[in-house]
Coordinates of C-alpha atoms in Angstrom, one line a residue:
Chain A
X1 CA 73.8 -18.9 28.4
X2 CA 72.4 -18.2 25.0
X3 CA 68.7 -17.5 24.4
X4 CA 68.2 -20.9 22.8
X5 CA 69.9 -22.8 25.7
X6 CA 67.7 -20.9 28.1
X7 CA 64.6 -21.8 26.2
X8 CA 65.6 -25.4 26.1
X9 CA 66.2 -25.4 29.8
X10 CA 62.8 -23.9 30.6
X11 CA 61.2 -26.5 28.3
X12 CA 62.9 -29.4 30.1
X13 CA 62.3 -27.9 33.6
X14 CA 58.6 -27.5 32.8
X15 CA 58.3 -31.0 31.3
X16 CA 60.0 -32.5 34.3
X17 CA 57.6 -30.6 36.7
X18 CA 54.6 -31.8 34.8
X19 CA 55.9 -35.4 34.7
X20 CA 56.4 -35.3 38.4
X21 CA 52.8 -34.2 38.9
X22 CA 51.5 -37.0 36.7
X23 CA 53.7 -39.6 38.4
X24 CA 52.5 -38.5 41.9
X25 CA 48.9 -38.7 40.9
X26 CA 49.3 -42.2 39.4
X27 CA 51.2 -43.4 42.4
X28 CA 48.5 -42.2 44.7
X29 CA 46.0 -44.2 42.6
X30 CA 48.3 -47.2 43.0
X31 CA 48.8 -47.8 39.3
X32 CA 51.6 -50.2 38.3
X33 CA 55.0 -49.3 37.0
X34 CA 53.7 -48.9 33.4
X35 CA 50.8 -46.8 34.6
X36 CA 53.0 -44.4 36.5
X37 CA 55.4 -43.9 33.5
X38 CA 52.4 -43.5 31.2
X39 CA 50.8 -40.9 33.4
X40 CA 54.1 -39.0 33.8
X41 CA 54.6 -39.0 30.0
X42 CA 50.9 -38.1 29.2
X43 CA 50.9 -35.2 31.7
X44 CA 54.2 -33.8 30.4
X45 CA 53.6 -34.3 26.6
X46 CA 49.8 -34.6 26.1
X47 CA 49.2 -30.9 25.7
X48 CA 52.0 -30.5 23.2
X49 CA 50.9 -33.5 21.2
X50 CA 47.3 -32.2 20.8
X51 CA 48.8 -28.8 19.7
X52 CA 51.1 -30.4 17.1
X53 CA 48.3 -32.6 15.7
X54 CA 46.1 -29.5 15.4
X55 CA 48.7 -27.3 13.6
X56 CA 50.0 -30.1 11.4
X57 CA 53.5 -30.4 13.0
X58 CA 53.9 -34.1 12.5
X59 CA 55.1 -36.2 14.2
X60 CA 54.4 -34.4 17.5
X61 CA 57.6 -33.2 19.2
X62 CA 56.6 -35.3 22.3
X63 CA 56.9 -38.5 20.1
X64 CA 60.1 -37.7 18.2
X65 CA 62.4 -36.2 20.8
X66 CA 63.6 -38.9 23.2
X67 CA 64.4 -36.5 26.0
X68 CA 60.7 -36.1 26.9
X69 CA 60.2 -39.8 27.3
X70 CA 63.5 -40.0 29.3
X71 CA 62.5 -37.3 31.6
X72 CA 59.1 -39.0 32.2
X73 CA 60.8 -42.2 33.1
X74 CA 63.2 -40.4 35.5
X75 CA 60.3 -38.6 37.1
X76 CA 58.4 -41.9 37.6
X77 CA 61.5 -43.5 39.1
X78 CA 62.0 -40.6 41.4
X79 CA 58.4 -40.8 42.7
X80 CA 58.6 -44.5 43.2
X81 CA 62.0 -44.7 44.8
X82 CA 62.0 -41.5 46.7
X83 CA 58.4 -40.6 47.5
X84 CA 59.4 -39.1 50.9
X85 CA 61.8 -36.7 49.1
X86 CA 59.2 -35.8 46.5
X87 CA 56.7 -34.9 49.2
X88 CA 59.3 -32.6 50.8
X89 CA 59.8 -31.0 47.4
X90 CA 56.1 -30.5 46.8
X91 CA 56.5 -26.7 47.2
X92 CA 59.4 -26.4 44.7
X93 CA 57.5 -28.7 42.3
X94 CA 54.5 -26.3 42.4
X95 CA 56.9 -23.5 41.5
X96 CA 58.5 -25.4 38.6
X97 CA 55.0 -26.3 37.5
X98 CA 54.1 -22.6 37.4
X99 CA 57.2 -21.9 35.3
X100 CA 56.3 -24.8 32.9
X101 CA 52.8 -23.5 32.6
X102 CA 53.9 -20.1 31.4
X103 CA 56.6 -21.5 29.2
X104 CA 54.3 -24.0 27.5
X105 CA 51.6 -21.3 26.9
X106 CA 54.1 -19.0 25.3
X107 CA 55.9 -21.6 23.3
X108 CA 52.6 -23.2 22.1
X109 CA 51.2 -19.8 20.9
X110 CA 54.5 -19.0 19.2
X111 CA 54.6 -22.4 17.4
X112 CA 51.1 -22.0 16.1
X113 CA 51.9 -18.6 14.7
X114 CA 55.1 -19.9 13.1
X115 CA 53.0 -22.6 11.4
X116 CA 50.9 -19.8 9.9
X117 CA 47.8 -20.0 11.9
X118 CA 45.4 -17.3 13.1
X119 CA 45.7 -15.3 16.4
X120 CA 42.7 -17.1 17.8
X121 CA 44.1 -20.5 17.0
X122 CA 47.4 -19.4 18.6
X123 CA 45.8 -18.3 21.8
X124 CA 43.7 -21.4 22.2
X125 CA 46.5 -23.7 21.3
X126 CA 48.9 -22.0 23.6
X127 CA 46.5 -22.6 26.5
X128 CA 45.9 -26.2 25.4
X129 CA 49.6 -26.8 25.3
X130 CA 49.8 -25.6 28.9
X131 CA 46.8 -27.3 30.4
X132 CA 46.0 -30.3 28.0
X133 CA 48.4 -32.7 29.7
X134 CA 46.9 -32.1 33.1
X135 CA 43.4 -32.6 31.7
X136 CA 44.4 -35.9 30.1
X137 CA 46.0 -37.0 33.4
X138 CA 42.7 -36.4 35.2
X139 CA 40.7 -38.1 32.4
X140 CA 42.9 -41.3 32.6
X141 CA 42.5 -41.3 36.4
X142 CA 38.8 -41.1 35.9
X143 CA 38.0 -37.7 37.5
X144 CA 36.8 -34.4 36.2
X145 CA 39.8 -32.3 35.3
X146 CA 41.0 -30.1 38.2
X147 CA 41.4 -27.1 35.9
X148 CA 37.7 -27.0 35.2
X149 CA 36.8 -26.9 38.9
X150 CA 39.1 -24.6 40.8
X151 CA 42.1 -22.4 41.0
X152 CA 43.5 -19.8 38.7
X153 CA 45.5 -22.1 36.5
X154 CA 44.2 -22.2 33.0
X155 CA 43.5 -18.4 33.3
X156 CA 47.2 -17.7 34.0
X157 CA 48.1 -19.7 30.9
X158 CA 45.5 -17.8 28.9
X159 CA 47.1 -14.5 29.9
X160 CA 50.5 -15.6 28.8
X161 CA 49.2 -17.0 25.5
X162 CA 47.3 -13.7 24.8
X163 CA 50.3 -11.6 25.6
X164 CA 52.7 -13.6 23.4
X165 CA 50.2 -13.8 20.5
X166 CA 49.4 -10.1 20.7
X167 CA 53.0 -9.1 21.0
X168 CA 54.2 -11.2 18.2
X169 CA 51.4 -10.0 15.9
X170 CA 52.1 -6.4 16.7
X171 CA 55.8 -7.0 15.9
X172 CA 57.1 -6.5 19.4
X173 CA 60.6 -7.8 20.1
X174 CA 60.9 -11.5 20.8
X175 CA 63.8 -10.5 23.1
X176 CA 61.4 -9.6 25.9
X177 CA 57.8 -10.5 25.1
X178 CA 58.1 -14.2 26.0
X179 CA 59.9 -13.4 29.3
X180 CA 57.3 -10.9 30.4
X181 CA 54.5 -13.3 29.5
X182 CA 56.1 -16.2 31.4
X183 CA 56.8 -13.9 34.4
X184 CA 53.2 -12.6 34.4
X185 CA 51.8 -16.2 34.2
X186 CA 54.1 -17.2 37.1
X187 CA 53.1 -14.2 39.2
X188 CA 49.4 -14.8 38.7
X189 CA 49.7 -18.5 39.5
X190 CA 52.0 -17.8 42.5
X191 CA 49.8 -15.2 44.0
X192 CA 46.7 -17.3 43.5
X193 CA 48.4 -20.2 45.4
X194 CA 49.4 -17.9 48.2
X195 CA 46.1 -16.2 48.6
X196 CA 43.8 -19.1 47.5
X197 CA 42.3 -17.2 44.7
X198 CA 39.7 -19.0 42.6
X199 CA 37.5 -18.1 39.7
X200 CA 33.9 -17.5 40.7
X201 CA 31.5 -20.5 40.9
X202 CA 27.8 -20.0 40.7
X203 CA 24.9 -21.0 42.9
X204 CA 22.9 -23.7 41.2
X205 CA 19.4 -22.6 40.5
X206 CA 18.1 -26.2 40.8
X207 CA 19.0 -26.6 44.4
Chain B
X1 CA 49.0 -68.3 1.5
X2 CA 51.1 -65.4 0.5
X3 CA 52.8 -63.1 3.1
X4 CA 50.4 -60.3 2.3
X5 CA 47.3 -62.6 2.7
X6 CA 48.8 -63.8 6.0
X7 CA 49.3 -60.2 7.2
X8 CA 45.8 -59.2 6.2
X9 CA 44.4 -62.3 8.0
X10 CA 46.3 -61.4 11.2
X11 CA 45.0 -57.8 11.0
X12 CA 41.4 -58.9 10.7
X13 CA 41.7 -61.6 13.4
X14 CA 43.2 -59.1 15.8
X15 CA 40.6 -56.5 14.9
X16 CA 37.8 -58.9 15.5
X17 CA 39.2 -60.0 18.9
X18 CA 39.5 -56.4 20.0
X19 CA 36.0 -55.6 18.7
X20 CA 34.6 -58.6 20.7
X21 CA 36.3 -57.3 23.9
X22 CA 34.8 -53.8 23.4
X23 CA 31.3 -55.2 22.7
X24 CA 31.4 -57.5 25.7
X25 CA 32.4 -54.6 28.0
X26 CA 29.6 -52.4 26.5
X27 CA 27.1 -55.2 26.9
X28 CA 28.0 -55.7 30.6
X29 CA 27.5 -51.9 31.1
X30 CA 24.0 -52.3 29.5
X31 CA 24.7 -49.8 26.7
X32 CA 22.2 -49.7 23.9
X33 CA 22.7 -51.1 20.4
X34 CA 24.5 -48.0 19.1
X35 CA 26.7 -48.0 22.2
X36 CA 27.7 -51.6 21.8
X37 CA 28.7 -51.1 18.1
X38 CA 30.5 -47.9 19.0
X39 CA 32.5 -49.6 21.7
X40 CA 33.4 -52.5 19.5
X41 CA 34.6 -50.1 16.7
X42 CA 36.4 -47.8 19.1
X43 CA 38.3 -50.7 20.8
X44 CA 39.2 -52.2 17.4
X45 CA 40.2 -49.1 15.6
X46 CA 40.9 -46.4 18.2
X47 CA 44.6 -47.2 18.6
X48 CA 45.2 -47.2 14.8
X49 CA 43.3 -43.9 14.3
X50 CA 45.5 -42.1 17.0
X51 CA 48.6 -43.5 15.3
X52 CA 47.5 -42.4 11.8
X53 CA 46.6 -38.9 13.0
X54 CA 50.1 -38.6 14.6
X55 CA 52.0 -39.8 11.6
X56 CA 49.9 -37.9 9.0
X57 CA 48.4 -41.0 7.3
X58 CA 45.0 -39.4 6.6
X59 CA 42.3 -40.4 6.6
X60 CA 43.0 -43.0 9.2
X61 CA 42.8 -46.6 7.9
X62 CA 40.0 -47.4 10.5
X63 CA 37.8 -44.8 8.8
X64 CA 38.5 -45.5 5.1
X65 CA 38.4 -49.3 5.0
X66 CA 34.9 -50.6 5.4
X67 CA 36.0 -54.0 6.7
X68 CA 36.9 -52.7 10.1
X69 CA 33.4 -51.2 10.7
X70 CA 31.8 -54.4 9.3
X71 CA 33.8 -56.6 11.7
X72 CA 32.8 -54.3 14.6
X73 CA 29.1 -54.7 13.7
X74 CA 29.5 -58.5 13.4
X75 CA 31.2 -58.6 16.8
X76 CA 28.4 -56.5 18.3
X77 CA 25.8 -58.7 16.8
X78 CA 27.5 -61.9 18.0
X79 CA 27.8 -60.6 21.6
X80 CA 24.1 -59.5 21.6
X81 CA 22.7 -62.6 19.9
X82 CA 25.0 -65.3 21.3
X83 CA 26.3 -64.1 24.6
X84 CA 26.4 -67.6 26.0
X85 CA 28.5 -68.7 23.1
X86 CA 30.9 -65.8 23.5
X87 CA 31.3 -66.6 27.2
X88 CA 32.3 -70.1 26.3
X89 CA 34.8 -68.7 23.8
X90 CA 36.3 -66.3 26.3
X91 CA 39.5 -68.3 26.4
X92 CA 40.0 -68.3 22.6
X93 CA 39.2 -64.6 22.4
X94 CA 42.0 -63.9 24.9
X95 CA 44.4 -65.8 22.6
X96 CA 43.2 -64.0 19.5
X97 CA 43.5 -60.7 21.5
X98 CA 47.1 -61.6 22.3
X99 CA 47.8 -62.3 18.6
X100 CA 46.2 -58.9 17.7
X101 CA 48.2 -57.2 20.3
X102 CA 51.5 -58.3 18.8
X103 CA 50.4 -57.7 15.3
X104 CA 49.2 -54.2 16.0
X105 CA 52.4 -53.3 17.8
X106 CA 54.5 -54.6 14.9
X107 CA 52.4 -53.1 12.2
X108 CA 52.1 -49.7 14.0
X109 CA 55.9 -49.4 14.4
X110 CA 56.4 -50.5 10.8
X111 CA 53.9 -47.9 9.5
X112 CA 55.5 -45.1 11.5
X113 CA 58.9 -46.0 10.0
X114 CA 57.5 -46.2 6.5
X115 CA 56.2 -42.6 7.0
X116 CA 59.7 -41.5 7.8
X117 CA 59.5 -41.0 11.5
X118 CA 62.1 -41.6 14.2
X119 CA 62.8 -44.8 16.1
X120 CA 61.3 -43.4 19.3
X121 CA 58.1 -42.3 17.5
X122 CA 57.9 -45.8 15.9
X123 CA 58.2 -47.6 19.3
X124 CA 55.7 -45.3 21.1
X125 CA 53.2 -45.4 18.2
X126 CA 53.5 -49.2 17.8
X127 CA 52.5 -49.5 21.5
X128 CA 49.7 -46.9 21.1
X129 CA 48.4 -48.8 18.1
X130 CA 48.2 -51.9 20.2
X131 CA 46.8 -50.6 23.5
X132 CA 45.1 -47.3 22.5
X133 CA 41.8 -48.8 21.6
X134 CA 41.5 -50.6 24.9
X135 CA 42.3 -47.4 26.7
X136 CA 39.6 -45.5 24.8
X137 CA 37.1 -48.3 25.6
X138 CA 37.8 -47.8 29.3
X139 CA 37.6 -44.0 29.1
X140 CA 34.2 -44.2 27.4
X141 CA 33.0 -46.7 30.0
X142 CA 34.2 -44.2 32.7
X143 CA 36.9 -46.3 34.4
X144 CA 40.7 -46.0 34.7
X145 CA 42.2 -47.9 31.8
X146 CA 43.0 -51.5 32.8
X147 CA 46.4 -51.4 31.1
X148 CA 47.5 -48.7 33.6
X149 CA 46.6 -50.9 36.6
X150 CA 47.6 -54.5 36.1
X151 CA 48.8 -57.3 33.9
X152 CA 51.6 -57.6 31.5
X153 CA 49.8 -56.2 28.5
X154 CA 51.3 -52.9 27.3
X155 CA 54.7 -54.2 28.2
X156 CA 54.3 -57.2 25.8
X157 CA 53.3 -54.8 23.1
X158 CA 56.3 -52.6 23.9
X159 CA 58.7 -55.6 23.5
X160 CA 57.2 -56.3 20.0
X161 CA 57.4 -52.6 18.9
X162 CA 61.0 -52.4 20.1
X163 CA 62.1 -55.5 18.3
X164 CA 60.4 -54.5 15.1
X165 CA 61.7 -51.0 15.2
X166 CA 65.3 -52.1 16.1
X167 CA 65.3 -54.9 13.5
X168 CA 64.0 -52.7 10.7
X169 CA 66.5 -49.9 11.5
X170 CA 69.4 -52.4 11.6
X171 CA 68.3 -53.7 8.2
X172 CA 67.3 -57.2 9.4
X173 CA 65.0 -59.1 7.0
X174 CA 61.3 -58.3 7.1
X175 CA 60.8 -62.0 6.3
X176 CA 61.3 -63.1 9.9
X177 CA 61.5 -60.0 12.2
X178 CA 57.8 -59.3 12.4
X179 CA 57.0 -63.0 13.1
X180 CA 59.5 -63.2 15.9
X181 CA 58.2 -60.0 17.4
X182 CA 54.6 -61.2 17.2
X183 CA 55.5 -64.6 18.7
X184 CA 57.5 -63.0 21.5
X185 CA 54.6 -60.7 22.4
X186 CA 52.2 -63.6 22.3
X187 CA 54.4 -65.7 24.5
X188 CA 54.9 -63.0 27.1
X189 CA 51.2 -62.3 27.2
X190 CA 50.3 -66.0 27.3
X191 CA 52.7 -66.8 30.1
X192 CA 51.6 -63.7 32.1
X193 CA 48.0 -64.9 31.8
X194 CA 48.9 -68.5 32.9
X195 CA 51.0 -67.4 35.8
X196 CA 49.2 -64.2 36.8
X197 CA 52.3 -62.1 36.3
X198 CA 51.9 -58.4 37.0
X199 CA 54.2 -55.4 36.9
X200 CA 55.2 -54.2 40.4
X201 CA 53.0 -51.8 42.3
X202 CA 54.3 -49.7 45.0
X203 CA 53.4 -49.1 48.6
X204 CA 51.8 -45.7 49.0
X205 CA 53.9 -43.5 51.4
X206 CA 50.8 -41.5 52.4
X207 CA 49.0 -44.4 54.0
Chain C
X1 CA 18.6 -15.0 2.0
X2 CA 21.2 -16.8 -0.1
X3 CA 22.1 -20.5 0.3
X4 CA 25.4 -19.6 1.9
X5 CA 23.9 -17.2 4.4
X6 CA 21.3 -19.9 5.3
X7 CA 24.1 -22.5 5.8
X8 CA 26.1 -20.1 8.0
X9 CA 22.9 -19.4 10.0
X10 CA 22.3 -23.1 10.6
X11 CA 25.9 -23.6 11.6
X12 CA 25.8 -20.8 14.2
X13 CA 22.4 -21.8 15.5
X14 CA 23.5 -25.4 15.9
X15 CA 26.8 -24.3 17.5
X16 CA 24.9 -22.1 20.0
X17 CA 22.5 -24.9 20.9
X18 CA 25.4 -27.3 21.5
X19 CA 27.3 -24.6 23.6
X20 CA 24.2 -24.1 25.7
X21 CA 24.0 -27.8 26.4
X22 CA 27.6 -27.9 27.5
X23 CA 27.3 -24.9 29.7
X24 CA 24.2 -26.2 31.4
X25 CA 25.9 -29.5 32.2
X26 CA 29.0 -27.7 33.5
X27 CA 26.8 -25.4 35.6
X28 CA 25.0 -28.3 37.1
X29 CA 28.3 -29.9 38.1
X30 CA 29.3 -26.6 39.7
X31 CA 32.4 -26.0 37.6
X32 CA 34.0 -22.6 37.8
X33 CA 33.7 -19.8 35.1
X34 CA 36.6 -21.3 33.1
X35 CA 35.1 -24.8 33.3
X36 CA 31.7 -23.6 32.1
X37 CA 33.2 -21.8 29.1
X38 CA 35.5 -24.8 28.3
X39 CA 32.6 -27.2 28.4
X40 CA 30.5 -24.9 26.2
X41 CA 33.3 -24.6 23.7
X42 CA 34.2 -28.3 23.8
X43 CA 30.6 -29.4 23.2
X44 CA 30.1 -27.0 20.4
X45 CA 33.4 -27.5 18.6
X46 CA 34.8 -30.8 19.7
X47 CA 33.2 -33.0 17.1
X48 CA 34.3 -30.7 14.2
X49 CA 37.8 -30.5 15.6
X50 CA 38.1 -34.3 15.6
X51 CA 36.7 -34.4 12.0
X52 CA 39.1 -31.8 10.8
X53 CA 42.1 -33.5 12.3
X54 CA 41.1 -36.8 10.7
X55 CA 40.6 -35.3 7.2
X56 CA 43.7 -33.0 7.4
X57 CA 41.8 -29.7 7.4
X58 CA 44.3 -27.9 9.6
X59 CA 43.9 -25.9 11.7
X60 CA 40.4 -27.1 12.6
X61 CA 37.7 -24.6 11.9
X62 CA 36.7 -24.5 15.6
X63 CA 40.1 -23.1 16.4
X64 CA 40.5 -20.6 13.5
X65 CA 37.1 -18.9 13.4
X66 CA 36.6 -16.6 16.4
X67 CA 32.8 -16.8 16.1
X68 CA 32.7 -20.3 17.6
X69 CA 34.6 -19.2 20.7
X70 CA 32.5 -16.0 21.0
X71 CA 29.3 -18.0 20.8
X72 CA 30.6 -20.4 23.5
X73 CA 31.4 -17.4 25.8
X74 CA 27.9 -15.9 25.2
X75 CA 26.3 -19.3 25.9
X76 CA 28.2 -19.6 29.2
X77 CA 27.3 -16.1 30.2
X78 CA 23.7 -16.7 29.5
X79 CA 23.6 -19.9 31.5
X80 CA 25.4 -18.2 34.4
X81 CA 23.4 -15.0 34.4
X82 CA 20.0 -16.2 33.3
X83 CA 19.7 -19.8 34.5
X84 CA 16.0 -19.4 35.1
X85 CA 15.5 -18.2 31.6
X86 CA 17.5 -21.0 30.1
X87 CA 15.4 -23.5 32.0
X88 CA 12.3 -22.1 30.5
X89 CA 13.9 -22.3 27.1
X90 CA 14.9 -25.9 27.5
X91 CA 12.3 -27.1 25.0
X92 CA 13.4 -24.6 22.3
X93 CA 17.1 -25.5 23.0
X94 CA 16.3 -29.2 22.4
X95 CA 14.8 -28.2 19.0
X96 CA 17.8 -26.1 18.1
X97 CA 20.0 -29.0 19.2
X98 CA 18.2 -31.3 16.8
X99 CA 18.7 -28.8 14.0
X100 CA 22.3 -28.6 14.8
X101 CA 22.6 -32.3 14.9
X102 CA 21.4 -32.7 11.4
X103 CA 23.3 -29.8 10.1
X104 CA 26.6 -31.0 11.6
X105 CA 26.1 -34.5 10.3
X106 CA 25.4 -33.2 6.8
X107 CA 28.2 -30.6 6.8
X108 CA 30.7 -33.1 8.3
X109 CA 30.0 -35.7 5.6
X110 CA 30.1 -33.1 2.9
X111 CA 33.5 -31.7 4.1
X112 CA 35.0 -35.2 4.2
X113 CA 34.0 -35.8 0.6
X114 CA 35.3 -32.4 -0.5
X115 CA 38.7 -33.3 1.0
X116 CA 38.6 -36.4 -1.2
X117 CA 37.9 -39.1 1.3
X118 CA 35.9 -42.3 0.9
X119 CA 32.1 -42.8 1.4
X120 CA 32.7 -44.8 4.6
X121 CA 35.0 -42.1 6.0
X122 CA 32.4 -39.4 5.1
X123 CA 29.6 -41.2 6.9
X124 CA 31.6 -41.9 10.1
X125 CA 33.0 -38.4 10.2
X126 CA 29.6 -36.9 9.6
X127 CA 28.3 -38.7 12.6
X128 CA 31.4 -37.9 14.7
X129 CA 31.0 -34.2 13.8
X130 CA 27.5 -34.3 15.1
X131 CA 27.9 -36.3 18.3
X132 CA 31.6 -36.0 19.2
X133 CA 31.2 -32.7 21.1
X134 CA 28.6 -34.2 23.3
X135 CA 30.7 -37.3 24.0
X136 CA 33.7 -35.1 25.0
X137 CA 31.4 -33.1 27.3
X138 CA 30.4 -36.3 29.1
X139 CA 34.0 -37.6 29.3
X140 CA 35.2 -34.3 30.8
X141 CA 32.3 -34.5 33.3
X142 CA 33.4 -38.0 34.2
X143 CA 30.4 -40.0 33.0
X144 CA 29.7 -42.5 30.2
X145 CA 28.5 -40.6 27.2
X146 CA 24.7 -40.3 27.1
X147 CA 24.7 -41.2 23.4
X148 CA 26.0 -44.7 24.1
X149 CA 23.2 -45.3 26.6
X150 CA 19.9 -44.1 25.4
X151 CA 17.7 -42.2 23.0
X152 CA 17.7 -42.0 19.3
X153 CA 20.4 -39.4 18.9
X154 CA 23.5 -40.7 17.1
X155 CA 21.2 -42.8 14.9
X156 CA 19.4 -39.7 13.6
X157 CA 22.8 -38.2 12.8
X158 CA 23.8 -41.4 11.0
X159 CA 20.7 -41.3 8.8
X160 CA 21.5 -37.7 7.8
X161 CA 25.2 -38.5 7.1
X162 CA 24.3 -41.6 5.0
X163 CA 21.7 -39.6 2.9
X164 CA 24.1 -36.7 2.3
X165 CA 27.0 -39.0 1.4
X166 CA 24.9 -41.3 -0.8
X167 CA 23.2 -38.4 -2.6
X168 CA 26.5 -36.5 -3.2
X169 CA 28.2 -39.7 -4.5
X170 CA 25.3 -40.4 -6.8
X171 CA 25.4 -36.8 -8.1
X172 CA 22.1 -35.7 -6.8
X173 CA 21.6 -32.0 -6.5
X174 CA 23.1 -30.2 -3.6
X175 CA 20.1 -27.9 -3.8
X176 CA 17.9 -30.3 -2.0
X177 CA 19.8 -33.2 -0.6
X178 CA 21.2 -31.4 2.5
X179 CA 17.8 -30.0 3.4
X180 CA 16.1 -33.4 3.1
X181 CA 18.8 -34.9 5.2
X182 CA 18.6 -32.2 7.9
X183 CA 14.8 -32.4 7.9
X184 CA 14.8 -36.2 8.2
X185 CA 17.3 -36.1 11.1
X186 CA 15.2 -33.5 12.8
X187 CA 12.0 -35.5 12.3
X188 CA 13.6 -38.7 13.7
X189 CA 15.0 -36.8 16.7
X190 CA 11.8 -34.9 17.3
X191 CA 9.6 -38.0 17.2
X192 CA 11.9 -39.9 19.4
X193 CA 11.7 -37.2 22.0
X194 CA 7.9 -37.0 21.8
X195 CA 7.4 -40.8 22.0
X196 CA 10.4 -41.7 24.1
X197 CA 11.9 -44.0 21.5
X198 CA 15.1 -45.7 22.4
X199 CA 17.3 -48.2 20.7
X200 CA 17.0 -51.7 22.1
X201 CA 19.1 -52.7 25.1
X202 CA 19.8 -56.3 25.9
X203 CA 19.3 -58.4 29.0
X204 CA 22.7 -59.2 30.5
X205 CA 23.4 -63.0 30.6
X206 CA 25.5 -62.6 33.6
X207 CA 22.7 -61.6 35.9

């Protein structure tokens, strides 16, 4: 398997895991068929679309590559037709989601650098690529985004984006930097799920 | 009436119908004068602005053509000053809205193709042009977008966008393709209103 | 102090006041550390990012200049570590916020004109620069934006954007137009806070 084929596979696996998470959330809120497909697509592609609009990569990849829409429709169909199965697979989906998280953070940061933007833009856009879709999903479902409230999620993406951006700027080899960054993000996310790690929250002075 | 004048008329009629729907929703939520104008404008122009940002047509038409803002202010004034009248006109407004829906889907898809984007981008952006404003209206009013929950609405826009994109790609004449697409979208939307058609929703396994 | 240094100071003061308002709102909603920083950053930079995407100034300044992110992190730390102090400072923060409001409206309108856009686009984008961050803050916290509901806030920004756009188009001197516009916006906002001015709201016919 060439590097490029591996990259493409990770991209599609991550997209599919994100689409499943959007479709499951829409299904729980009893949206109709169109709503479930839209949520799957928005969760999978929303972060990348925001990134591409900000770096001037038009049209956004999520709009011009039919595979993302196709994967979203497949994910929606799977959730509708085989909800029982998807529930059994919820553990694997969380793992795929963690792989997608790291991949999107690394790829988002890399794409921003390729388009000539600064390190700071690359780090922020890497993180937005990874968590933006989930935030849009929660906005459309009318709730405060989960990533703002609990769990080490965006922070794991941030670590991956920082490592990729730093490594690429320092001229480290692209042969290993992305893989280390993805693995590190996956490990942080996996351990935080196992041990219920959360970022600190603060007592509210007003209470 | 030339083709161009007819197109412009449809655009303004659709914009006005969308602005009315935004102003009515804002008025029901008791927003202030600025809130009602903002909702009217966002509903009327939001979908087109997202489309223009995604295809690189800057500045978005909704920002650079004063007629859209003017129509939004007129719609807001009408809803505030003549609420009774607007309620009586709710049936006609639904029909104008259906005309606008088809027109925006067709025009959005056409504009994406003119800017050199792919068929898939044209179809998705046509649909976003048509339904994006309504989705933003619902987000600002803090509720899950209606289009994700019920009624054949986005689906009618999708049919129009697909027909326009396919016809244009196949080289069919622009003399009749847009009109057929708009008429088809209008017919689907009108019949779904008459007969209360909805997309399927699915039993939730978790209950 | 040169004009440029003064401009930069106003920009950073306004950004900081906006970041504080985002961090306070996130803290009240008990978001975690990441959530508080995100809300501070979104409130401070969201309006400018929307403006820059619409005028084609990529990447948006909020993403490429590290000082905005740094200020947001400082604001979040201050709110977390010294909540009591921030409560005592709530009056000064409101004043800084009013300065930032005028500055962002003026600077947003100016930047849109510099990028060659129309007067209408400059006015709307000036206003969006000033109030967009606050609207995003409220969307992420799952509530209808405050600016749509009460207080003379967006209206004060609108006055500043109109004055700056009109003055610049008429060729008035940039030596005094921005300062008058910022001062006028500040005065309107300050007086509306003192005297509890609000835009009119309208009896709902349906009740």
